[in-house]
Amino acid sequence: MEPRRASYLLLVLAAIAAMTTCSVLLTMTGGIAMFGPGKGPASDDDVHAARREQMVRALAASGLGLEPHVLDAMERTPRHLFVPDEHRHVAYRDTPLPLSSGQAISAPGVVARMTQLLNVSVDDRVLEVGTGSGYQAAVLAEVVQHVYTIEILPELAETAAARLAELGYSNVTVRSGDGYLGWPEVAPFDGIIVTCAPTDVPEPLCAQL
């Protein structure tokens, strides 16, 4: 690995990010309605866009020191489309939400902080371990060239891949497998993000930076 690249490569662990991330609590209910001159109630898309904008404003004021490109990525990524239907009305609260199989989608503040800690740029390639709903991969896809993401549960990997494709994230590749082994066929990566909080850093991942 070149010294120039080594200076900014960072393996981000979910446990570390979670400990250093402040919680930004938004009070949002399902009863938001917006009206304009000559217009009726806002569409669901308008309501979610307003909630997403409010979430980003709260993150910007949270003291996390999030950079503009990270906040822009958070604003462009429709989190409500990555959560189960029954939780869409609270999709933009800064809290984790349950998925199937006992998994969860990380809180937006954690996702934003982890994205920033990765310290990557538009020409970089990133590996994500733990696809989950695909939300973190979607946020990363807004700031890097390509995201490779691995999910150990086949049903989650399949659902996330279909969702990301439907939303037009052509720069995300999903596969099912043991993420702790990495993805040597497409390594090296400019950054690796682990969302499933391992007890230590898996050696195969270090070798793929």
GROMACS .gro file of C-alpha atoms in nm:
model
  209
    1MET     CA    1   0.000   0.000   0.000
    2GLU     CA    2   0.139   0.339  -0.100
    3PRO     CA    3   0.231   0.576   0.187
    4ARG     CA    4   0.015   0.846   0.027
    5ARG     CA    5  -0.291   0.625   0.049
    6ALA     CA    6  -0.203   0.491   0.393
    7SER     CA    7  -0.218   0.842   0.533
    8TYR     CA    8  -0.593   0.862   0.496
    9LEU     CA    9  -0.720   0.506   0.490
   10LEU     CA   10  -0.940   0.430   0.786
   11LEU     CA   11  -1.120   0.120   0.902
   12VAL     CA   12  -1.434   0.245   1.073
   13LEU     CA   13  -1.594   0.023   1.334
   14ALA     CA   14  -1.956   0.072   1.430
   15ALA     CA   15  -1.882   0.034   1.799
   16ILE     CA   16  -1.633   0.321   1.794
   17ALA     CA   17  -1.861   0.547   1.595
   18ALA     CA   18  -2.154   0.475   1.822
   19MET     CA   19  -1.956   0.568   2.131
   20THR     CA   20  -1.846   0.901   1.984
   21THR     CA   21  -2.178   1.000   1.829
   22CYS     CA   22  -2.418   1.230   2.011
   23SER     CA   23  -2.785   1.148   1.978
   24VAL     CA   24  -2.991   1.403   1.790
   25LEU     CA   25  -3.354   1.353   1.886
   26LEU     CA   26  -3.621   1.482   1.653
   27THR     CA   27  -3.982   1.497   1.759
   28MET     CA   28  -4.179   1.409   1.450
   29THR     CA   29  -4.527   1.265   1.430
   30GLY     CA   30  -4.725   1.123   1.146
   31GLY     CA   31  -4.952   1.427   1.147
   32ILE     CA   32  -4.738   1.673   0.949
   33ALA     CA   33  -4.926   1.849   0.671
   34MET     CA   34  -4.791   2.133   0.458
   35PHE     CA   35  -4.999   2.380   0.262
   36GLY     CA   36  -4.903   2.640   0.006
   37PRO     CA   37  -5.092   2.903  -0.192
   38GLY     CA   38  -5.366   2.727  -0.387
   39LYS     CA   39  -5.245   2.382  -0.281
   40GLY     CA   40  -5.392   2.106  -0.069
   41PRO     CA   41  -5.206   1.878   0.171
   42ALA     CA   42  -4.853   1.786   0.072
   43SER     CA   43  -4.782   1.447  -0.082
   44ASP     CA   44  -4.602   1.175   0.112
   45ASP     CA   45  -4.285   1.259  -0.083
   46ASP     CA   46  -4.309   1.623   0.025
   47VAL     CA   47  -4.362   1.525   0.388
   48HIS     CA   48  -4.063   1.290   0.388
   49ALA     CA   49  -3.849   1.553   0.214
   50ALA     CA   50  -3.940   1.807   0.483
   51ARG     CA   51  -3.859   1.561   0.761
   52ARG     CA   52  -3.530   1.472   0.595
   53GLU     CA   53  -3.438   1.839   0.567
   54GLN     CA   54  -3.520   1.889   0.935
   55MET     CA   55  -3.306   1.586   1.025
   56VAL     CA   56  -3.010   1.727   0.832
   57ARG     CA   57  -3.047   2.068   0.998
   58ALA     CA   58  -3.043   1.896   1.337
   59LEU     CA   59  -2.734   1.695   1.244
   60ALA     CA   60  -2.560   2.012   1.125
   61ALA     CA   61  -2.631   2.176   1.462
   62SER     CA   62  -2.546   1.868   1.669
   63GLY     CA   63  -2.180   1.948   1.735
   64LEU     CA   64  -2.057   1.642   1.544
   65GLY     CA   65  -1.864   1.866   1.306
   66LEU     CA   66  -2.013   1.701   0.999
   67GLU     CA   67  -1.875   1.829   0.670
   68PRO     CA   68  -2.101   1.973   0.398
   69HIS     CA   69  -2.053   1.681   0.158
   70VAL     CA   70  -2.167   1.437   0.429
   71LEU     CA   71  -2.473   1.646   0.511
   72ASP     CA   72  -2.552   1.672   0.139
   73ALA     CA   73  -2.533   1.293   0.109
   74MET     CA   74  -2.768   1.253   0.404
   75GLU     CA   75  -3.015   1.494   0.246
   76ARG     CA   76  -3.007   1.314  -0.088
   77THR     CA   77  -3.065   0.968   0.062
   78PRO     CA   78  -3.431   0.872   0.124
   79ARG     CA   79  -3.405   0.683   0.454
   80HIS     CA   80  -3.782   0.624   0.461
   81LEU     CA   81  -3.740   0.390   0.163
   82PHE     CA   82  -3.493   0.173   0.357
   83VAL     CA   83  -3.712   0.107   0.661
   84PRO     CA   84  -4.019  -0.117   0.699
   85ASP     CA   85  -4.347   0.047   0.601
   86GLU     CA   86  -4.472   0.056   0.958
   87HIS     CA   87  -4.175   0.272   1.063
   88ARG     CA   88  -4.170   0.519   0.774
   89HIS     CA   89  -4.343   0.788   0.979
   90VAL     CA   90  -4.040   0.793   1.213
   91ALA     CA   91  -3.773   0.729   0.949
   92TYR     CA   92  -3.604   1.065   1.006
   93ARG     CA   93  -3.572   1.047   1.381
   94ASP     CA   94  -3.211   1.000   1.488
   95THR     CA   95  -3.267   0.652   1.620
   96PRO     CA   96  -3.205   0.296   1.499
   97LEU     CA   97  -3.509   0.114   1.363
   98PRO     CA   98  -3.576  -0.262   1.352
   99LEU     CA   99  -3.546  -0.470   1.037
  100SER     CA  100  -3.628  -0.836   0.985
  101SER     CA  101  -3.425  -1.120   1.137
  102GLY     CA  102  -3.346  -0.918   1.450
  103GLN     CA  103  -3.131  -0.667   1.260
  104ALA     CA  104  -3.159  -0.288   1.269
  105ILE     CA  105  -3.089   0.016   1.055
  106SER     CA  106  -2.841   0.248   1.227
  107ALA     CA  107  -2.940   0.592   1.350
  108PRO     CA  108  -2.875   0.871   1.096
  109GLY     CA  109  -2.624   1.037   1.329
  110VAL     CA  110  -2.418   0.718   1.343
  111VAL     CA  111  -2.435   0.675   0.965
  112ALA     CA  112  -2.323   1.034   0.908
  113ARG     CA  113  -2.040   1.011   1.160
  114MET     CA  114  -1.912   0.681   1.019
  115THR     CA  115  -1.925   0.822   0.667
  116GLN     CA  116  -1.716   1.119   0.773
  117LEU     CA  117  -1.466   0.910   0.971
  118LEU     CA  118  -1.401   0.703   0.660
  119ASN     CA  119  -1.244   1.017   0.507
  120VAL     CA  120  -1.290   0.912   0.145
  121SER     CA  121  -1.349   1.107  -0.175
  122VAL     CA  122  -1.531   1.080  -0.507
  123ASP     CA  123  -1.264   0.865  -0.673
  124ASP     CA  124  -1.249   0.605  -0.395
  125ARG     CA  125  -1.378   0.249  -0.362
  126VAL     CA  126  -1.523   0.138  -0.029
  127LEU     CA  127  -1.609  -0.198   0.125
  128GLU     CA  128  -1.899  -0.216   0.369
  129VAL     CA  129  -1.938  -0.516   0.599
  130GLY     CA  130  -2.300  -0.554   0.708
  131THR     CA  131  -2.536  -0.427   0.437
  132GLY     CA  132  -2.853  -0.446   0.643
  133SER     CA  133  -3.119  -0.236   0.472
  134GLY     CA  134  -2.869  -0.078   0.232
  135TYR     CA  135  -2.903   0.272   0.382
  136GLN     CA  136  -2.538   0.316   0.480
  137ALA     CA  137  -2.431   0.190   0.137
  138ALA     CA  138  -2.665   0.441  -0.028
  139VAL     CA  139  -2.519   0.730   0.172
  140LEU     CA  140  -2.167   0.618   0.085
  141ALA     CA  141  -2.265   0.589  -0.281
  142GLU     CA  142  -2.335   0.962  -0.277
  143VAL     CA  143  -1.973   1.042  -0.186
  144VAL     CA  144  -1.752   0.771  -0.342
  145GLN     CA  145  -1.701   0.611  -0.681
  146HIS     CA  146  -1.817   0.259  -0.588
  147VAL     CA  147  -1.943   0.072  -0.283
  148TYR     CA  148  -1.901  -0.303  -0.238
  149THR     CA  149  -2.118  -0.432   0.044
  150ILE     CA  150  -2.149  -0.776   0.204
  151GLU     CA  151  -2.442  -0.908   0.408
  152ILE     CA  152  -2.428  -1.242   0.589
  153LEU     CA  153  -2.807  -1.294   0.576
  154PRO     CA  154  -2.908  -1.387   0.219
  155GLU     CA  155  -3.262  -1.250   0.251
  156LEU     CA  156  -3.136  -0.909   0.365
  157ALA     CA  157  -2.874  -0.901   0.089
  158GLU     CA  158  -3.137  -0.981  -0.173
  159THR     CA  159  -3.379  -0.718  -0.044
  160ALA     CA  160  -3.110  -0.450  -0.017
  161ALA     CA  161  -2.976  -0.525  -0.366
  162ALA     CA  162  -3.324  -0.496  -0.518
  163ARG     CA  163  -3.397  -0.174  -0.331
  164LEU     CA  164  -3.068  -0.009  -0.427
  165ALA     CA  165  -3.115  -0.107  -0.791
  166GLU     CA  166  -3.471   0.025  -0.793
  167LEU     CA  167  -3.350   0.358  -0.654
  168GLY     CA  168  -3.080   0.386  -0.920
  169TYR     CA  169  -2.768   0.321  -0.712
  170SER     CA  170  -2.570   0.170  -0.998
  171ASN     CA  171  -2.242   0.225  -0.811
  172VAL     CA  172  -2.329  -0.023  -0.533
  173THR     CA  173  -2.257  -0.396  -0.561
  174VAL     CA  174  -2.416  -0.628  -0.304
  175ARG     CA  175  -2.336  -0.988  -0.224
  176SER     CA  176  -2.417  -1.233   0.053
  177GLY     CA  177  -2.132  -1.384   0.252
  178ASP     CA  178  -1.904  -1.355   0.554
  179GLY     CA  179  -1.798  -0.992   0.555
  180TYR     CA  180  -1.512  -1.056   0.796
  181LEU     CA  181  -1.335  -1.229   0.506
  182GLY     CA  182  -1.369  -0.918   0.295
  183TRP     CA  183  -1.395  -0.922  -0.082
  184PRO     CA  184  -1.044  -1.009  -0.206
  185GLU     CA  185  -1.150  -1.038  -0.570
  186VAL     CA  186  -1.208  -0.664  -0.592
  187ALA     CA  187  -0.957  -0.542  -0.329
  188PRO     CA  188  -0.776  -0.322  -0.242
  189PHE     CA  189  -1.017  -0.065  -0.106
  190ASP     CA  190  -0.965   0.296  -0.008
  191GLY     CA  191  -1.171   0.242   0.305
  192ILE     CA  192  -1.361  -0.031   0.488
  193ILE     CA  193  -1.662   0.029   0.707
  194VAL     CA  194  -1.786  -0.239   0.949
  195THR     CA  195  -2.141  -0.183   1.072
  196CYS     CA  196  -2.177  -0.496   1.285
  197ALA     CA  197  -1.942  -0.411   1.576
  198PRO     CA  198  -1.685  -0.694   1.587
  199THR     CA  199  -1.488  -0.758   1.905
  200ASP     CA  200  -1.165  -0.698   1.716
  201VAL     CA  201  -1.047  -0.595   1.370
  202PRO     CA  202  -1.063  -0.893   1.130
  203GLU     CA  203  -0.717  -0.946   0.980
  204PRO     CA  204  -0.844  -1.021   0.626
  205LEU     CA  205  -0.994  -0.674   0.614
  206CYS     CA  206  -0.667  -0.505   0.707
  207ALA     CA  207  -0.497  -0.693   0.426
  208GLN     CA  208  -0.745  -0.552   0.174
  209LEU     CA  209  -0.667  -0.186   0.237
   0.00000   0.00000   0.00000
